[in-house]
Tab-separated table of C-alpha atoms in Angstrom:
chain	number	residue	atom	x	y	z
A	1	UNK	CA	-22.737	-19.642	7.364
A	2	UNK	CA	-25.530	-22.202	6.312
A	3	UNK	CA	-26.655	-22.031	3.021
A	4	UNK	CA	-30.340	-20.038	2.707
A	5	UNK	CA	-32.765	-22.207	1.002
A	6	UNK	CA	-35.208	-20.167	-1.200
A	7	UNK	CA	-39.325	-20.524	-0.889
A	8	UNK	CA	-39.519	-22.828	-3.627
A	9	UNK	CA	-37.155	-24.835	-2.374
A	10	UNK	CA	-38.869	-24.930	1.053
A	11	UNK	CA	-42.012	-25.465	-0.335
A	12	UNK	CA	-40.647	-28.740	-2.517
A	13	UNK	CA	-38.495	-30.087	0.482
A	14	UNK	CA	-42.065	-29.549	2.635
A	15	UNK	CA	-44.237	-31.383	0.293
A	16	UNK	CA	-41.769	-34.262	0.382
A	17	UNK	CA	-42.083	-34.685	4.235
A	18	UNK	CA	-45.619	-34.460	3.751
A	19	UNK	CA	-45.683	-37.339	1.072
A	20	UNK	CA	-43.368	-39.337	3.272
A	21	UNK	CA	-41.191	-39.382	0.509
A	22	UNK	CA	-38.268	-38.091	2.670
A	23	UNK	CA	-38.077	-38.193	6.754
A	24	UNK	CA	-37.093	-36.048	9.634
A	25	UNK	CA	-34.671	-37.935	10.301
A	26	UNK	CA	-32.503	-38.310	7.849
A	27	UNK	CA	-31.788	-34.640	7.240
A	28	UNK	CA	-28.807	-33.425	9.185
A	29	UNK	CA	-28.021	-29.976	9.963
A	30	UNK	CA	-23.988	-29.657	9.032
A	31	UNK	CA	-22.229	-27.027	12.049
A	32	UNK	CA	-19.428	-25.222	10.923
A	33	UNK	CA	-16.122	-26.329	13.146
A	34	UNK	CA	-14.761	-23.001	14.930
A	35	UNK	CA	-11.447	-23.249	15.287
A	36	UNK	CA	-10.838	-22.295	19.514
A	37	UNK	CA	-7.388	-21.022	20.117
A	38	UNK	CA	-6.302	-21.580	23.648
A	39	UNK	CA	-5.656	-18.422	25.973
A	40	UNK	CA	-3.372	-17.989	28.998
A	41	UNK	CA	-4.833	-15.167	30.792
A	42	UNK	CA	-2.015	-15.816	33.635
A	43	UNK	CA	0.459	-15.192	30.559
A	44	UNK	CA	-1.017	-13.038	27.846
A	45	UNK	CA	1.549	-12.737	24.892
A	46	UNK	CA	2.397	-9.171	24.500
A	47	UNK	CA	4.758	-9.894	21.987
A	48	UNK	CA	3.474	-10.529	18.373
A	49	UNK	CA	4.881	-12.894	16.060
A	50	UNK	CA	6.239	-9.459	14.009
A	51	UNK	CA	7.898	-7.845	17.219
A	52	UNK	CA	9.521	-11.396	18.087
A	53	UNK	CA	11.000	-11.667	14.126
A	54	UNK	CA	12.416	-7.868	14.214
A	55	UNK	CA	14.169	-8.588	17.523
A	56	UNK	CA	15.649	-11.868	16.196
A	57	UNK	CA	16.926	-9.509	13.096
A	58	UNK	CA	17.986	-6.952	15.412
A	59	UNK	CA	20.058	-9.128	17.764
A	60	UNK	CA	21.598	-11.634	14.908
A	61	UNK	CA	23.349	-8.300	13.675
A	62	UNK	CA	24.176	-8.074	17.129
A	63	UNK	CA	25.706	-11.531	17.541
A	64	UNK	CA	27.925	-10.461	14.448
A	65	UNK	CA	28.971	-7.429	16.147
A	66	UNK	CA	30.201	-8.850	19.798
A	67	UNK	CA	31.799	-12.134	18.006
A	68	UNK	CA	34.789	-9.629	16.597
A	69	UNK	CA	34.593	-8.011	19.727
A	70	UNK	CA	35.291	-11.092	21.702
A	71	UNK	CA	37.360	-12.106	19.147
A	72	UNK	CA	39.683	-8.859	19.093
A	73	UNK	CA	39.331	-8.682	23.208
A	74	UNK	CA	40.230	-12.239	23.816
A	75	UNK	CA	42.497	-13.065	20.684
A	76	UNK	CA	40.836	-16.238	20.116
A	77	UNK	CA	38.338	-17.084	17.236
A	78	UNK	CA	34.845	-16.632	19.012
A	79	UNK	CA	31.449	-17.342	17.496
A	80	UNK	CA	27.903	-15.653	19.327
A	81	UNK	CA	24.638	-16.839	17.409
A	82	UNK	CA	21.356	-16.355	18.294
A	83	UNK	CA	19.734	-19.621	19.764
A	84	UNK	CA	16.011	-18.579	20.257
A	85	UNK	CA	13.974	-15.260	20.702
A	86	UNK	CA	10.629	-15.953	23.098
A	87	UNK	CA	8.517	-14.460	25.335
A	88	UNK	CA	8.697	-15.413	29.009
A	89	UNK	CA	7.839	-14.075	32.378
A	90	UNK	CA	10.468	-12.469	34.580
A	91	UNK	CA	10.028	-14.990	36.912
A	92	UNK	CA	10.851	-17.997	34.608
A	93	UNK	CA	13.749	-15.912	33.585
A	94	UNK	CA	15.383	-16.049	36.948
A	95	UNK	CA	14.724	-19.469	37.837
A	96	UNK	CA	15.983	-20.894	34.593
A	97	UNK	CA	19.930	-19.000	35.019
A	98	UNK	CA	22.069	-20.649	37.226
A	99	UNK	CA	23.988	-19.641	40.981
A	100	UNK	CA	26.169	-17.835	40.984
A	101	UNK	CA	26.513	-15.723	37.065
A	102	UNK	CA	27.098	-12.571	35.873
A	103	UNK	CA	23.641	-10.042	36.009
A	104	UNK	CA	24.813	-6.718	34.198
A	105	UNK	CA	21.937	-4.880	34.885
A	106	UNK	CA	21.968	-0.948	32.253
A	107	UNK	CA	19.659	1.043	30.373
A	108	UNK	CA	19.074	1.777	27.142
A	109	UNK	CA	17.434	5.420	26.661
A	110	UNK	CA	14.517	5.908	25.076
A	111	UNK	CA	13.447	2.332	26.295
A	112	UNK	CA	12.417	2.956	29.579
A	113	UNK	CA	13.398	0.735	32.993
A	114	UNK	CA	16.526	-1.960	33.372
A	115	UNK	CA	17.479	-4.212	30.806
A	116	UNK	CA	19.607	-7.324	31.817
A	117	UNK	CA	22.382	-9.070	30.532
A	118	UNK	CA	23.087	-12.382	32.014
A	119	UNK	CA	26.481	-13.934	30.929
A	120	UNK	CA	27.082	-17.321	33.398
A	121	UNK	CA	29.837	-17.882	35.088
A	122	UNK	CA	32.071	-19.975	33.215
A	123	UNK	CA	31.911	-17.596	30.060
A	124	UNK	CA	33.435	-14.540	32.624
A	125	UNK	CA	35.644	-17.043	34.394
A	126	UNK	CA	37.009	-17.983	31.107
A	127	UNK	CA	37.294	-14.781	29.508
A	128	UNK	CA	39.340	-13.576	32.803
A	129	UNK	CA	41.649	-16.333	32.524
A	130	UNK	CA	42.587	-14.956	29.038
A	131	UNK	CA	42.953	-11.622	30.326
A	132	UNK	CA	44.967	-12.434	33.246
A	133	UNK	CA	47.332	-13.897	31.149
A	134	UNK	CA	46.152	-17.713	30.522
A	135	UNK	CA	44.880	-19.997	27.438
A	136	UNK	CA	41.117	-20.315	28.537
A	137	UNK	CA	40.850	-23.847	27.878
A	138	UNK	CA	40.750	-25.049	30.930
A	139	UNK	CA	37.436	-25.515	32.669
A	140	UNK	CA	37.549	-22.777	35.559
A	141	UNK	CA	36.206	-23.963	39.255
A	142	UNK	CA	32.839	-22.204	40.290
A	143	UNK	CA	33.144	-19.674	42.851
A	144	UNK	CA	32.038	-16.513	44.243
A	145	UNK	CA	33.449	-13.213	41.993
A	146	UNK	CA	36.793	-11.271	43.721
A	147	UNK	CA	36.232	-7.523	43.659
A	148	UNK	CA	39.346	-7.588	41.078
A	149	UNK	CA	37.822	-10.357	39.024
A	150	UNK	CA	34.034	-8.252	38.936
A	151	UNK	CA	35.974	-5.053	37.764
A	152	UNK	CA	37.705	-6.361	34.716
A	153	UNK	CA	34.343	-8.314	34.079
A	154	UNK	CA	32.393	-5.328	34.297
A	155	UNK	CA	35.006	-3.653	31.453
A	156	UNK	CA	34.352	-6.177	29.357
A	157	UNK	CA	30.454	-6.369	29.808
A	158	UNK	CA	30.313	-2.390	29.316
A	159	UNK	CA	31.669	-3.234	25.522
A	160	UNK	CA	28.996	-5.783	25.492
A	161	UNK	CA	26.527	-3.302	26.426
A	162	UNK	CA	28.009	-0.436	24.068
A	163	UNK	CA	27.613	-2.317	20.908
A	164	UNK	CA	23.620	-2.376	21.242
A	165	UNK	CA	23.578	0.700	19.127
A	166	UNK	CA	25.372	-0.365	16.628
A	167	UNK	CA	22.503	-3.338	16.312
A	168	UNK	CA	19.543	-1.174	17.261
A	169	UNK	CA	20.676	1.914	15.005
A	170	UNK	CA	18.386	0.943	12.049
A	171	UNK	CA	15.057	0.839	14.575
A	172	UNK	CA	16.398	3.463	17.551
A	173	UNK	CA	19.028	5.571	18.090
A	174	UNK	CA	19.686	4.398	21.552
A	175	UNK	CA	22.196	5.203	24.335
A	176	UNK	CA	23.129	1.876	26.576
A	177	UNK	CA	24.510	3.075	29.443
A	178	UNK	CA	25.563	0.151	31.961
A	179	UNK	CA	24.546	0.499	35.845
A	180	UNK	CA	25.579	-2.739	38.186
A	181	UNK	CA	26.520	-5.669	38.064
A	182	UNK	CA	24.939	-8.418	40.513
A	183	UNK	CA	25.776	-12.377	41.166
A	184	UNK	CA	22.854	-13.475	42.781
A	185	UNK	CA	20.158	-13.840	40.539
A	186	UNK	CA	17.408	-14.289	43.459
A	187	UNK	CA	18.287	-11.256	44.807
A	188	UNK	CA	17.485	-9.040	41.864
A	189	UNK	CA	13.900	-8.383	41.721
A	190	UNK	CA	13.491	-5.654	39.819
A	191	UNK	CA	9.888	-6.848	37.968
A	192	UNK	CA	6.980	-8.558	39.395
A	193	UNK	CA	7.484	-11.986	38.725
A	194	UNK	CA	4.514	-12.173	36.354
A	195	UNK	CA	5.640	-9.240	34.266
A	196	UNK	CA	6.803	-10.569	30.235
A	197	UNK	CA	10.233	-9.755	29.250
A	198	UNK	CA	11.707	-11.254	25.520
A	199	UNK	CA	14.264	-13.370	26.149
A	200	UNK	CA	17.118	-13.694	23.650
A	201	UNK	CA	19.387	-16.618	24.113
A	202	UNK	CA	22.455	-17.080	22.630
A	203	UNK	CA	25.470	-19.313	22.184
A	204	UNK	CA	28.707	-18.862	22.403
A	205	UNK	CA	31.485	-20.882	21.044
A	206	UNK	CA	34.759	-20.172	22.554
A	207	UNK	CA	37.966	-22.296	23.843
A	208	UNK	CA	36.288	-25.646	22.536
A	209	UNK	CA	33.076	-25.166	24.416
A	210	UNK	CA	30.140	-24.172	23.900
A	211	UNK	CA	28.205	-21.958	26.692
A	212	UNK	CA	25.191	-19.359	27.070
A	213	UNK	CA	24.535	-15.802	27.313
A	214	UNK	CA	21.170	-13.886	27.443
A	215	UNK	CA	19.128	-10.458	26.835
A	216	UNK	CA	16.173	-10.108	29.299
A	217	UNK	CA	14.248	-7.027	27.813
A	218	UNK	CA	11.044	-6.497	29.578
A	219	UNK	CA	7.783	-5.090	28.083
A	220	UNK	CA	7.264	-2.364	30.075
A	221	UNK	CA	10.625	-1.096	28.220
A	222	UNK	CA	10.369	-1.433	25.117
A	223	UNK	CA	6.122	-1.031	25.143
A	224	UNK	CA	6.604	3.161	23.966
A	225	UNK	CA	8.312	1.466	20.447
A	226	UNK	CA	6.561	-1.185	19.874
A	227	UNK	CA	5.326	0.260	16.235
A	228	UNK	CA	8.722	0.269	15.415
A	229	UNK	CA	9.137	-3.586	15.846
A	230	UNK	CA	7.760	-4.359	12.987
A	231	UNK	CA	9.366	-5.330	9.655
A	232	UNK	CA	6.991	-3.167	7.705
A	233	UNK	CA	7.879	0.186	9.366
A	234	UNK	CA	10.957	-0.310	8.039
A	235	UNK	CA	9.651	-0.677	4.014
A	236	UNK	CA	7.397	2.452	5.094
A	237	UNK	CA	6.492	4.068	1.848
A	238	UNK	CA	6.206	7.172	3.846
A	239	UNK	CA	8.510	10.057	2.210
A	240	UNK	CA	9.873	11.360	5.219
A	241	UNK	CA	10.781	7.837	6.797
A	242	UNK	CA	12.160	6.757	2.975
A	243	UNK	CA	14.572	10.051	3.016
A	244	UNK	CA	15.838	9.598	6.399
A	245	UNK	CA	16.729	5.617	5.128
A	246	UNK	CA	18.782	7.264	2.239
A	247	UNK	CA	20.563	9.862	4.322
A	248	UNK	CA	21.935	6.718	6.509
A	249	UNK	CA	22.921	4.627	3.493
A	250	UNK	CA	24.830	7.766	1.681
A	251	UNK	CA	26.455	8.849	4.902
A	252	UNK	CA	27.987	4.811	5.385
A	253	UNK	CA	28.911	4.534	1.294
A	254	UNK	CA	30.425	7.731	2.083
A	255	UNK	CA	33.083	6.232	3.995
A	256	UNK	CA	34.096	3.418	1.313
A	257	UNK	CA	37.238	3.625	0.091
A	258	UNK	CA	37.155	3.103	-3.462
A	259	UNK	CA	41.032	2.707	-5.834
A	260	UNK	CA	40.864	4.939	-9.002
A	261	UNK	CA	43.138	4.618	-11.587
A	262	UNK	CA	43.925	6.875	-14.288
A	263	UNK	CA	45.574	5.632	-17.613
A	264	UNK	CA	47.154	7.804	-19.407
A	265	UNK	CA	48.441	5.536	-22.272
A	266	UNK	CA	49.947	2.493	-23.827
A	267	UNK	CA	52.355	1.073	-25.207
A	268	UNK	CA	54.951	-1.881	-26.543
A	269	UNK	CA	58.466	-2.376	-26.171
A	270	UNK	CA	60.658	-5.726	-26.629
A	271	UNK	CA	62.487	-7.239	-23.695
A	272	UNK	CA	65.998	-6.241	-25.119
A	273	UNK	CA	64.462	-2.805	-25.046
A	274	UNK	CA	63.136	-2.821	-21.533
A	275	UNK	CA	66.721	-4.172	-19.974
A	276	UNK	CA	67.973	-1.366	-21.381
A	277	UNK	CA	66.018	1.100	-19.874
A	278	UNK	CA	68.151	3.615	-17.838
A	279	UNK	CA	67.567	7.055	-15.628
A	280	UNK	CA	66.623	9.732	-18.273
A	281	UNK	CA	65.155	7.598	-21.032
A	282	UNK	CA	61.800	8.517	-22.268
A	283	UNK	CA	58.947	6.038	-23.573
A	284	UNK	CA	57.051	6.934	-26.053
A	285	UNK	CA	53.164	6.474	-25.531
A	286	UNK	CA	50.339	5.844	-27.756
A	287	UNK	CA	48.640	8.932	-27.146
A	288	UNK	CA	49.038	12.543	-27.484
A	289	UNK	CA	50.074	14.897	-25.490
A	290	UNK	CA	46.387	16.598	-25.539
A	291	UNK	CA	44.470	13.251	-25.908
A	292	UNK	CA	42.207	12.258	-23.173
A	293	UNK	CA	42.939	9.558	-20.013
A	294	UNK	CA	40.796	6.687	-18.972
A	295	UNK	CA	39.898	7.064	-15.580
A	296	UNK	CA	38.827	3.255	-14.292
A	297	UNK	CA	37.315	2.965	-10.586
A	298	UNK	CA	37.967	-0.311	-9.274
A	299	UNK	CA	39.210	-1.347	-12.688
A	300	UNK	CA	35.715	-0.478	-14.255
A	301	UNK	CA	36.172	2.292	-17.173
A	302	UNK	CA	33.656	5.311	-15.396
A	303	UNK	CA	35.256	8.552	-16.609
A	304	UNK	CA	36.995	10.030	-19.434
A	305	UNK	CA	39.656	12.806	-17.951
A	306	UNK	CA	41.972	15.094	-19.190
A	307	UNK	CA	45.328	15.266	-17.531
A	308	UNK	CA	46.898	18.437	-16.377
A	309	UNK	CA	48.231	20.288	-12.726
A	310	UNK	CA	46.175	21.616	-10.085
A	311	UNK	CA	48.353	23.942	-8.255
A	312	UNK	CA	51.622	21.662	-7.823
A	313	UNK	CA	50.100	18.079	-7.921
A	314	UNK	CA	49.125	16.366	-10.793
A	315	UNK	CA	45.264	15.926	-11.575
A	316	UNK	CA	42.961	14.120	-14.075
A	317	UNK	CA	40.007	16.582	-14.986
A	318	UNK	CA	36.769	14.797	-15.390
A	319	UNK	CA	35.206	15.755	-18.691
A	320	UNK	CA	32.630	13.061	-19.567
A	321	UNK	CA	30.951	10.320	-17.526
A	322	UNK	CA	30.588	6.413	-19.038
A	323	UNK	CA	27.451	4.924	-18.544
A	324	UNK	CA	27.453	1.219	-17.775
A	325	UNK	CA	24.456	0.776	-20.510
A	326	UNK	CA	26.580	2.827	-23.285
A	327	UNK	CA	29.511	0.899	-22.785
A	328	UNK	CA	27.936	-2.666	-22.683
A	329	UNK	CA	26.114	-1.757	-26.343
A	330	UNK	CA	29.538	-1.174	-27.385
């Protein structure tokens, strides 16, 4: 806004008009710029710039997921990173994959309606060629899919498909559940060619080559949870949604396997002495018999335990925990 002059300074900047002591003319009335942001109402964006940056977080775990899967599948080192994450419409989506690929087409409860998984043909071509027995490194001709060659594809897409949850556990706890698979991308219309879908593109590096696979999620599946597409949701301070975020991280630590070691004392003996060690011989430590063990837990000193039996195994009874802060004054 335009500064507001007050009356004095209206009456002062009259009189000087008046006197001829300033003109009209040179006084020039300053509009503010306002900055116009062009609008596509033939493609509104539906995404924000906070739902695009969750799903690029959300499907770079999943790239990490399906590159040991390939790799395990296919016995070959295979890398999957996420290219770009955009917003499109469907229509753009089908005219930019090629003729013939690979349309997996499955659903992913609670998001409502198809999702699509397009994986081209030389990536399933390739991967079948391992499968049936060859090296992959040779460039496969083009062709139309054998029933044989769409089963075993459809095997391997299905594990594709499967490890979504594992990516999409920390936002939804959803079910993928594959349905078809089709070849003809013209022939699948199953949005109206205006309708915007996020595109995730990725690349896959695999047998010296480097091709192209993609996630077509449209917005009418994924509009019910689109609060939950954005990074702050997740840093809720909100009690109940802070709890639930520690009863996932204890239940995975629970499953760590950690080495604990239990020492129940020292000592020194001279080579000469050690050689002569035989069946029946008895080394004396430098604790008692009643003294207490150091129990380390991956080779950091946590406990102090005393040894003894429980039933017919042997046990360390914890008596007395070692805080890190305690033991670093020492």
């Amino acid at each position: 806004m335009s500064e507001v002059l007050s009356q004095r300074e209206i009456d002062a900047l009259l009189l000087a008009l008046s006197s001829g002591d300033l003109e009209a003319d040179s006084l020039e009335v300053k509009e503010e710029k306002v900055k116009v942001k062009p609008y596509d109402f033939r493609r509104p964006q539906k995404f924000t710039k906070d739902h695009i940056r969750t799903l690029e977080l959300v499907h770079d775990n999943y790239s990490r997921i399906i590159s040991n899967y390939l790799t395990a599948q296919l016995r070959s080192n295979i890398k999957v990173n996420v290219e770009s994450v955009q917003q499109i419409t469907y229509e753009e989506f089908i005219h930019s994959i090629p003729n013939p690929t690979v349309l997996t087409l499955f659903k992913m409860p609670p998001l409502s309606g198809d999702i699509l998984l397009e994986t081209n043909a030389e990536f399933v071509l390739r991967m079948y060629d391992v499968l049936a027995g060859g090296s992959g490194y040779k460039k496969p001709k083009l062709k139309e899919l054998t029933e044989i060659e769409k089963k075993l594809i459809k095997v391997l897409n299905s594990g594709l498909v499967s490890n979504l949850k594992l990516a999409w556990e920390d936002v939804l706890d959803v079910q993928p559940e594959i349905q078809e698979i089709e070849t003809n991308p013209a022939l699948n219309q199953t949005l109206a060619p205006n309708e915007p879908v996020a595109l995730i593109t990725f690349t896959v590096e695999m047998f010296s080559t480097t091709m192209f696979m993609n996630i077509c999620i449209p917005y009418l599946s994924i509009e019910k949870v689109l609060d939950k597409l954005v990074i702050r949701y997740w840093f809720s301070n909100d009690d109940e949604l802070a709890n639930e975020h520690k009863k996932k991280v204890r239940h995975r630590l629970d499953k760590v396997n950690v080495d604990i070691l239990s020492i129940l004392g020292k000592t020194e003996i001279t080579v000469n002495d050690f050689l002569s060690l035989n069946i029946g011989d008895v080394i004396t430590l430098d604790n008692n018999i009643d003294s207490p063990a150091e129990v380390y837990v991956e080779e950091q000193l946590t406990y102090i335990g005393k040894p003894g039996l429980s039933g017919k195994q042997r046990a360390v009874q914890i008596i007395e925990y070692i805080s890190e802060d305690v033991e670093n004054d020492e």
